[in-house]
């Protein structure tokens, strides 16, 4: 590919996204540049403190437990209080707890503070992901999630390599640096990132108000396809979490140092930084299920390959294999979650999706540490390959469900940026919304609707659009989203994506 075409591809990858997204992206990058503690916590406990792999696994599990609690609570707060307040509270409290973790000495205190770190740090995820869905148009969301993920891993690649060197002079420096960078991240959000939560129509007698109130945690849990996405995400996440507990312990058992682990795990970030954007250009207009199946197979194969590693080079090769699976999985799955999330339930849906990773952070360290202590590392890596196969089979079944049972009221969203009108299109009676062709709905002034294709909308009352469509009665809709993700509509008392959804 010529230099001119490379420049054009790079320009297309980053163009057309709102300024607010780029400030959020910058805050993510700054945060991850200082993300030392989670990566090196297991090695800190086993190598520097001399604790067993089981204790390291227990601490990692408590870190995950805190994250699991935070995922659900922060999801609700993201919808109720707003994205920005939730994000700021999370970042400020994370800076404090990470700094404290560097000073505590007692094993019980270490375990408790690690749980608090998991709780505070994980609380930001639903807010960030909901904010991206708010401010970025549907057709650009997969690309936006990929760019944000790219920032995470650019920071991770730098911090992992640097932390391995810094750790030679004492781990306390890592904890304090992590706290300082998280505090800087909060400053950026406070100064540059506005609130993006869509406003609700709370006027008396508003036909949109009642369905909006019904997007609660119960509706999320009853959304069987979305919960299938969450369950499969959990399986893949349990594999990836082994990279931060089992992998460093195994490398330490092979006589390798923290610097060696830093070099090997940095390949994860380096590879993502190098290929995430061009790969996303290939992914964003394709069906998610086959891509997610391939990602599960590659992730399982990569961790299975770790059984044959004994040197830094072989460990790095195994990391690169499962990293390819991660590159495919992350933006594809997050785009699917955004597609299946109703506008005023984005925080709860994103919180439930985040819960899959938090539970993996809770269970994977315990399971990994127990298997390694009892059966050895090779048994763990073999089991990882099997889990990858199971997840791949689950994504095949999910793909059939997505094709055969389209979500009730699922339509393509229009707009979605900051400053977009925050109302909803509401159809009265038992009317239906159907769209042929591109099937888009857009606001053309106050109280008017235009639909592309052959779709029609019957509505009573005023109309305002913010990317969500609420349909009363018996809704039926189908439309295409150029990013492979359709928006969600909330039917009369029915979850937006039907009952029947990184």
XYZ file of C-alpha atoms in Angstrom, residues 11-454:
444
model
C -7.625 10.120 7.809
C -10.809 8.160 7.187
C -10.299 6.240 10.421
C -10.247 9.356 12.592
C -12.384 11.837 10.651
C -15.987 12.736 11.355
C -15.967 12.097 15.114
C -17.062 14.882 17.494
C -14.586 16.916 19.537
C -16.076 15.640 22.807
C -15.145 12.107 21.796
C -11.506 13.095 21.299
C -11.284 14.675 24.757
C -12.747 11.489 26.209
C -10.233 9.538 24.124
C -7.400 11.684 25.502
C -8.500 11.088 29.077
C -8.559 7.345 28.401
C -5.037 7.467 26.975
C -3.699 9.411 29.959
C -5.340 7.001 32.382
C -3.868 3.939 30.691
C -0.391 5.452 30.424
C -0.362 5.192 34.190
C -2.179 1.870 34.465
C 0.575 0.007 36.281
C -1.103 -1.560 39.290
C -3.618 -3.958 37.742
C -0.981 -5.334 35.373
C 1.710 -5.936 37.975
C -0.344 -6.660 41.080
C 0.075 -10.456 40.910
C 3.817 -10.250 40.368
C 4.106 -7.628 43.121
C 2.418 -9.983 45.578
C 4.289 -13.159 44.607
C 7.769 -11.871 43.730
C 8.144 -8.743 45.858
C 5.995 -9.733 48.850
C 6.551 -13.496 48.687
C 2.889 -14.539 48.851
C 1.603 -17.701 47.181
C -0.143 -17.914 43.834
C -3.338 -18.725 45.723
C -3.125 -15.505 47.727
C -2.386 -13.520 44.580
C -5.422 -15.153 43.023
C -7.536 -14.271 46.071
C -6.494 -10.623 45.906
C -7.168 -10.572 42.182
C -10.577 -12.111 42.837
C -11.418 -9.451 45.422
C -10.334 -6.823 42.939
C -12.800 -8.400 40.514
C -15.521 -8.570 43.190
C -15.240 -4.845 43.729
C -15.479 -4.339 39.985
C -18.561 -6.555 39.759
C -20.392 -4.524 42.381
C -19.330 -1.277 40.730
C -20.436 -2.392 37.265
C -24.094 -2.694 38.264
C -24.177 0.303 40.610
C -22.291 2.574 38.222
C -24.544 1.498 35.362
C -27.583 2.702 37.276
C -25.819 5.919 38.367
C -24.750 6.577 34.789
C -28.409 6.654 33.744
C -29.716 8.466 36.828
C -27.009 10.979 37.785
C -25.274 11.293 34.450
C -22.157 10.068 32.701
C -19.832 12.896 33.751
C -20.503 12.857 37.538
C -20.134 9.072 37.645
C -16.867 9.275 35.719
C -15.394 12.009 37.910
C -16.269 10.281 41.192
C -14.777 7.048 39.883
C -11.496 8.615 38.832
C -10.960 10.665 41.982
C -11.681 7.726 44.263
C -9.453 5.453 42.166
C -6.508 7.840 42.600
C -6.933 7.686 46.377
C -7.357 3.919 46.702
C -4.452 3.081 44.365
C -2.115 5.325 46.367
C -3.248 3.702 49.631
C -2.639 0.213 48.196
C 1.015 1.086 47.726
C 1.452 1.762 51.434
C -0.514 -1.008 53.167
C 1.485 -3.956 54.505
C -0.937 -6.271 56.282
C -2.308 -9.097 54.050
C -5.906 -8.417 55.120
C -5.477 -4.704 54.441
C -4.004 -5.459 51.013
C -6.998 -7.634 50.163
C -9.540 -5.033 51.333
C -7.907 -2.115 49.547
C -7.510 -4.180 46.362
C -11.277 -4.759 46.458
C -11.831 -0.998 46.783
C -9.471 -0.348 43.868
C -11.468 -2.750 41.717
C -14.688 -1.043 42.765
C -13.559 2.527 42.097
C -11.672 1.878 38.874
C -14.382 -0.241 37.285
C -17.102 2.323 37.978
C -15.865 4.458 35.087
C -16.469 1.863 32.375
C -20.263 2.043 31.988
C -20.043 5.839 31.965
C -17.345 5.960 29.278
C -19.071 3.416 27.044
C -22.485 5.048 27.421
C -20.935 8.443 26.672
C -19.404 7.141 23.456
C -22.781 5.737 22.405
C -24.361 9.126 23.231
C -21.999 11.396 21.323
C -21.111 9.255 18.303
C -23.523 8.546 15.446
C -24.544 4.863 15.066
C -22.624 4.369 11.835
C -19.376 5.465 13.506
C -19.699 3.632 16.827
C -17.681 0.516 16.030
C -14.882 2.780 14.798
C -15.168 4.987 17.898
C -15.061 2.010 20.271
C -12.052 0.687 18.345
C -10.256 4.032 18.635
C -10.951 4.177 22.357
C -9.729 0.610 22.730
C -6.684 1.580 20.680
C -5.953 4.389 23.171
C -6.270 1.932 26.064
C -3.710 -0.361 24.513
C -1.370 2.382 23.348
C -1.193 3.471 26.975
C -0.938 -0.142 28.114
C 1.956 -0.912 25.755
C 3.941 2.038 27.070
C 3.048 1.541 30.730
C 3.737 -2.218 30.725
C 7.225 -1.797 29.304
C 8.009 1.182 31.540
C 6.585 -0.427 34.674
C 8.840 -3.447 34.332
C 11.834 -1.127 34.523
C 10.405 1.108 37.242
C 9.622 -1.942 39.407
C 13.362 -2.567 39.785
C 13.528 0.551 41.967
C 10.484 -0.295 44.068
C 6.830 -0.962 43.478
C 5.641 2.037 45.517
C 6.640 4.296 42.639
C 4.260 2.365 40.369
C 1.325 2.853 42.728
C 1.931 6.583 43.137
C 2.425 7.126 39.407
C -0.809 5.279 38.679
C -2.666 7.469 41.171
C -1.197 10.653 39.685
C -2.154 9.779 36.110
C -5.684 8.859 37.169
C -5.998 12.241 38.876
C -4.830 13.964 35.673
C -7.482 11.996 33.768
C -10.148 13.399 36.115
C -8.885 16.931 35.481
C -9.276 16.454 31.706
C -12.813 15.140 32.093
C -13.739 17.993 34.434
C -12.394 20.650 32.108
C -13.190 19.344 28.646
C -15.831 16.594 28.606
C -19.470 17.753 28.855
C -22.404 15.722 30.094
C -23.924 13.654 27.266
C -26.892 11.906 28.871
C -29.954 12.370 26.625
C -32.717 14.385 28.238
C -36.029 12.681 28.915
C -39.408 14.100 28.003
C -40.989 14.402 31.457
C -43.935 16.562 30.472
C -47.329 15.615 31.912
C -49.084 13.121 29.682
C -46.004 12.507 27.576
C -46.441 9.170 25.780
C -42.673 8.636 25.859
C -42.262 9.023 29.607
C -43.736 5.683 30.672
C -41.669 3.373 28.415
C -38.492 5.252 29.398
C -39.087 4.522 33.086
C -39.432 0.828 32.346
C -35.834 0.392 31.127
C -34.556 -0.954 34.435
C -32.282 -3.766 35.516
C -35.186 -6.209 35.350
C -35.707 -5.402 31.679
C -32.007 -5.930 31.022
C -32.025 -9.324 32.748
C -35.112 -10.439 30.810
C -33.449 -9.579 27.511
C -32.288 -13.105 26.737
C -30.232 -12.366 23.654
C -28.384 -9.532 25.351
C -27.716 -11.736 28.379
C -26.344 -14.367 25.992
C -23.878 -11.729 24.798
C -22.961 -11.052 28.436
C -22.448 -14.781 29.168
C -20.234 -15.320 26.122
C -18.300 -12.175 26.933
C -17.678 -13.647 30.377
C -16.152 -16.812 28.896
C -13.770 -14.859 26.678
C -12.941 -12.488 29.521
C -11.979 -15.382 31.818
C -9.325 -16.298 29.279
C -7.953 -12.795 28.849
C -7.843 -12.255 32.620
C -5.360 -15.119 32.917
C -2.824 -12.806 31.296
C -2.694 -10.698 34.459
C -2.635 -13.414 37.133
C -1.744 -16.869 35.825
C 0.630 -15.693 33.094
C 2.991 -13.667 35.325
C 2.949 -16.416 37.954
C 3.835 -19.020 35.307
C 6.635 -16.847 33.968
C 7.962 -16.330 37.472
C 7.924 -20.098 38.025
C 10.000 -20.461 34.847
C 12.633 -18.162 36.352
C 11.687 -15.100 34.321
C 11.680 -11.611 35.859
C 9.141 -8.800 36.038
C 11.010 -7.124 33.198
C 10.574 -10.278 31.071
C 6.856 -10.300 31.830
C 6.668 -6.606 30.932
C 8.271 -7.293 27.559
C 5.994 -10.265 26.796
C 2.738 -8.632 27.836
C 3.691 -5.381 26.099
C 3.335 -7.295 22.811
C -0.397 -7.269 23.486
C -0.517 -3.495 23.453
C 2.006 -3.103 20.638
C 0.088 -5.412 18.315
C -3.235 -3.735 19.090
C -1.722 -0.313 18.450
C -0.241 -1.514 15.153
C -3.256 -3.270 13.620
C -6.439 -2.350 15.533
C -7.433 0.549 13.270
C -6.906 -1.159 9.879
C -8.565 -4.334 11.177
C -11.543 -2.316 12.389
C -12.015 -0.868 8.892
C -12.469 -4.476 7.772
C -14.772 -5.360 10.682
C -17.179 -2.470 11.010
C -19.632 -3.340 8.219
C -19.728 -7.098 8.820
C -22.026 -9.348 10.817
C -20.791 -9.601 14.424
C -21.430 -13.289 15.200
C -18.876 -14.855 12.778
C -16.266 -12.341 13.868
C -16.894 -13.083 17.542
C -16.681 -16.831 16.844
C -13.263 -16.355 15.214
C -12.117 -14.176 18.110
C -13.049 -16.868 20.657
C -11.148 -19.539 18.727
C -8.024 -17.374 18.467
C -8.156 -16.379 22.127
C -8.451 -19.995 23.278
C -5.691 -21.105 20.901
C -3.353 -18.370 22.107
C -3.654 -19.325 25.754
C -3.441 -23.003 24.855
C -0.143 -22.255 23.103
C 1.235 -20.904 26.380
C 1.617 -24.514 27.559
C 4.540 -24.845 25.130
C 6.256 -21.598 26.192
C 9.457 -21.570 28.195
C 11.226 -18.444 27.027
C 10.325 -14.789 26.681
C 10.039 -15.207 22.901
C 7.572 -18.083 23.101
C 5.481 -16.346 25.735
C 5.409 -13.255 23.517
C 4.279 -15.381 20.543
C 1.412 -16.859 22.554
C 0.417 -13.357 23.654
C 0.312 -12.233 20.025
C -2.022 -15.081 19.016
C -4.669 -14.357 21.657
C -4.219 -10.641 21.068
C -5.516 -11.073 17.509
C -8.660 -12.594 19.007
C -8.942 -9.660 21.401
C -8.541 -7.170 18.545
C -11.513 -8.718 16.762
C -13.615 -9.196 19.880
C -13.540 -5.856 21.634
C -14.926 -3.335 19.105
C -17.260 -5.920 17.585
C -18.789 -6.858 20.911
C -19.026 -3.283 22.200
C -20.713 -2.256 18.965
C -23.218 -5.085 19.403
C -23.927 -4.010 22.990
C -24.541 -0.414 21.863
C -26.803 -1.711 19.104
C -28.948 -3.655 21.556
C -29.134 -0.910 24.216
C -32.108 1.496 24.399
C -31.116 5.153 24.634
C -32.248 5.740 28.209
C -30.976 2.363 29.399
C -27.453 2.597 28.009
C -25.839 2.916 31.411
C -27.583 -0.209 32.745
C -26.850 -2.236 29.603
C -23.225 -1.141 29.572
C -23.013 -1.860 33.290
C -24.287 -5.394 32.758
C -21.792 -5.891 29.933
C -19.024 -4.561 32.181
C -20.213 -7.008 34.838
C -19.179 -9.882 32.566
C -15.593 -8.660 32.719
C -15.778 -7.919 36.416
C -17.059 -11.403 37.222
C -14.266 -12.791 35.068
C -11.815 -10.737 37.136
C -13.356 -12.310 40.222
C -13.493 -15.933 39.085
C -10.519 -16.240 36.716
C -7.813 -15.499 39.326
C -9.301 -17.974 41.814
C -9.755 -20.675 39.198
C -6.375 -20.030 37.602
C -4.503 -20.011 40.881
C -6.251 -23.151 42.143
C -5.646 -25.090 38.926
C -1.992 -24.058 38.801
C -1.375 -25.003 42.447
C -3.105 -28.398 42.134
C -2.595 -29.533 38.539
C 0.090 -27.278 37.125
C 0.129 -24.494 34.570
C -0.197 -26.802 31.546
C -3.618 -28.006 32.735
C -4.807 -24.411 32.955
C -3.683 -23.610 29.418
C -5.336 -26.762 28.051
C -8.591 -25.835 29.792
C -8.322 -22.345 28.285
C -8.298 -23.816 24.787
C -11.474 -25.764 25.590
C -13.209 -22.641 26.925
C -12.367 -20.886 23.663
C -14.066 -23.653 21.694
C -17.178 -23.501 23.884
C -17.434 -19.732 23.459
C -17.055 -20.058 19.684
C -19.971 -22.497 19.603
C -22.046 -20.071 21.648
C -21.404 -17.256 19.186
C -22.576 -19.494 16.336
C -25.883 -20.014 18.173
C -26.124 -16.289 18.934
C -25.678 -15.507 15.263
C -28.682 -17.684 14.411
C -30.773 -15.917 17.061
C -29.812 -12.493 15.743
C -30.832 -13.505 12.209
C -33.987 -15.464 13.011
C -35.501 -13.275 15.728
C -34.921 -9.579 15.055
C -35.309 -7.427 18.131
C -38.765 -6.009 18.735
C -38.767 -2.361 17.746
C -35.120 -2.401 16.686
C -34.457 0.452 14.290
C -31.489 2.432 13.055
C -30.785 5.513 15.090
C -30.527 8.969 13.658
C -28.013 11.393 15.038
C -26.892 10.691 18.576
C -24.278 13.408 18.985
C -23.973 15.902 21.824
C -26.521 18.594 21.412
C -28.972 16.387 19.549
C -32.574 16.708 20.591
C -33.314 14.398 23.485
C -36.858 13.363 22.855
C -38.245 10.289 21.153
C -40.590 9.359 18.333
C -43.754 7.898 19.774
C -46.414 6.113 17.749
C -49.900 5.796 19.169
C -52.261 2.850 19.136
C -51.098 -0.400 17.645
C -49.290 1.151 14.719
C -46.027 -0.215 13.454
C -42.772 1.191 12.195
C -41.209 -0.562 9.262
C -38.370 0.511 7.040
C -37.194 -0.755 3.735
C -33.888 0.251 2.302
C -31.984 2.433 4.729
C -35.044 3.053 6.842
C -33.786 6.083 8.729
C -35.891 8.419 10.863
C -34.876 12.034 11.158
C -36.314 15.191 12.646
C -37.116 17.955 10.215
C -38.098 20.756 12.530
C -40.614 20.508 15.327
C -43.222 17.812 15.039
C -42.257 16.385 11.675
C -40.788 13.049 10.648
C -39.221 11.983 7.388
C -38.364 8.367 6.632
C -36.049 7.109 3.928
C -37.020 3.996 2.044
C -40.605 2.847 2.211
